[in-house]
Amino acid sequence: MGTSTSSSGPGAGASLDPPWLNDLVPAAGGGESEASPPDESPEAEDESAEGGQAKLEEVKSVVAPPRRFAAARRDLGAFIRSGDTAVLARAIGHYSRTGMGGAAAATSRMRASTSAGAGLVSFLQAARDGTNSGIASWVQDLLARNPSSDDVADAIVQALAPPGGSADEESLRDSMALAISELILLQPDVELLRMSDTDTWTLLQLFLGHEVCNRLEFDMGQFFESSRLDPELGVKRELEMRDFVKNEVGVQLAALREKTPNPSKQQLDVLVQDAVRMTFEVYEGVL
């Protein structure tokens, strides 16, 4: 569970929004630019992009303050001891507000994750609908090998999140694989290359939830793997945290999808960013 790269988290003096992320983001979505559905309403697209995208573009790279995660770590430790999700919400709120400089900055730091999430939805929709010749050829080649569901899942992850050298890239692969596995458990009859819109959005919810949690664990340290913590309790609390975050991400995605049920490519990019930002804002709101 979580990223396999051990980390004690970034300290003071580090950039809240490292510039090297710009090199990772274009690859994070795989082939989503080709897989995106056709734009049906440019005017609506431009209007929907004004809110969330503008918030992210205004985020500047600033130096992290000393003890940036102290309050978040304190409350995360209290959650691990008690299992109280209200305390967990405060921990995530402190992580976002103080540790990352606010919800918009936290979302900007996760732009590889949001790009990959939008790319995942676009790719699967194109695979189902046959709207992109390159992806259609990829599907035909894959199906010609009579793959198992595990083979299909591995192929999707490989196509959208190929192996890389950074912890962010490792996290993307981890979250995507976990999300697909969980979706199969939830929907045993799901056909990964012919997914309904509902299942596609559920997969996005699971993926983003894992990415938020991976980010929390990487930045604040491997609390759940501490030698001072009973391993069984550590696994239990980590699963509880991930379910808690995935549920909140799902609430935000549902609200945004209700407003824009069939987003264009650009709208989808903004919608996924907004879902993550609004999730952090919810947790900041409990402070």
mmCIF file of C-alpha atoms in Angstrom, residues 34-38 40 120-140 143 191-198 200-201 257 261-263 268:
data_model
loop_
_atom_site.group_PDB
_atom_site.id
_atom_site.type_symbol
_atom_site.label_atom_id
_atom_site.label_comp_id
_atom_site.label_asym_id
_atom_site.label_seq_id
_atom_site.Cartn_x
_atom_site.Cartn_y
_atom_site.Cartn_z
ATOM 1 C CA GLU A 34 -5.618 11.812 -29.007
ATOM 2 C CA ALA A 35 -8.101 9.844 -26.941
ATOM 3 C CA SER A 36 -10.245 12.774 -25.921
ATOM 4 C CA PRO A 37 -13.863 12.971 -27.060
ATOM 5 C CA PRO A 38 -14.758 15.656 -29.604
ATOM 6 C CA GLU A 40 -19.198 19.760 -28.426
ATOM 7 C CA LEU A 120 -7.122 7.668 -17.913
ATOM 8 C CA VAL A 121 -10.753 8.673 -18.456
ATOM 9 C CA SER A 122 -10.126 9.923 -21.993
ATOM 10 C CA PHE A 123 -8.158 6.827 -22.936
ATOM 11 C CA LEU A 124 -10.785 4.382 -21.672
ATOM 12 C CA GLN A 125 -13.619 6.291 -23.325
ATOM 13 C CA ALA A 126 -11.745 6.264 -26.637
ATOM 14 C CA ALA A 127 -10.968 2.546 -26.250
ATOM 15 C CA ARG A 128 -14.662 1.861 -25.736
ATOM 16 C CA ASP A 129 -16.017 4.150 -28.426
ATOM 17 C CA GLY A 130 -13.339 3.645 -31.080
ATOM 18 C CA THR A 131 -12.928 7.396 -31.539
ATOM 19 C CA ASN A 132 -9.153 7.290 -31.952
ATOM 20 C CA SER A 133 -7.451 5.134 -34.588
ATOM 21 C CA GLY A 134 -4.242 4.693 -32.647
ATOM 22 C CA ILE A 135 -6.026 3.533 -29.517
ATOM 23 C CA ALA A 136 -8.366 1.334 -31.572
ATOM 24 C CA SER A 137 -5.323 -0.387 -33.093
ATOM 25 C CA TRP A 138 -3.835 -0.803 -29.612
ATOM 26 C CA VAL A 139 -7.072 -2.446 -28.430
ATOM 27 C CA GLN A 140 -7.161 -4.804 -31.415
ATOM 28 C CA LEU A 143 -7.421 -8.473 -27.736
ATOM 29 C CA GLU A 191 -14.984 -5.071 -19.093
ATOM 30 C CA LEU A 192 -12.031 -2.744 -18.782
ATOM 31 C CA LEU A 193 -12.026 -1.833 -22.466
ATOM 32 C CA ARG A 194 -15.792 -1.323 -22.605
ATOM 33 C CA MET A 195 -16.441 0.443 -19.351
ATOM 34 C CA SER A 196 -19.590 2.439 -18.701
ATOM 35 C CA ASP A 197 -19.214 6.105 -17.876
ATOM 36 C CA THR A 198 -20.192 5.323 -14.283
ATOM 37 C CA THR A 200 -14.928 5.083 -15.581
ATOM 38 C CA TRP A 201 -15.701 7.835 -13.078
ATOM 39 C CA ARG A 257 -19.918 15.775 -13.017
ATOM 40 C CA PRO A 261 -21.822 15.385 -17.365
ATOM 41 C CA ASN A 262 -20.007 15.025 -20.715
ATOM 42 C CA PRO A 263 -16.852 17.114 -20.422
ATOM 43 C CA LEU A 268 -12.060 17.179 -18.056
#
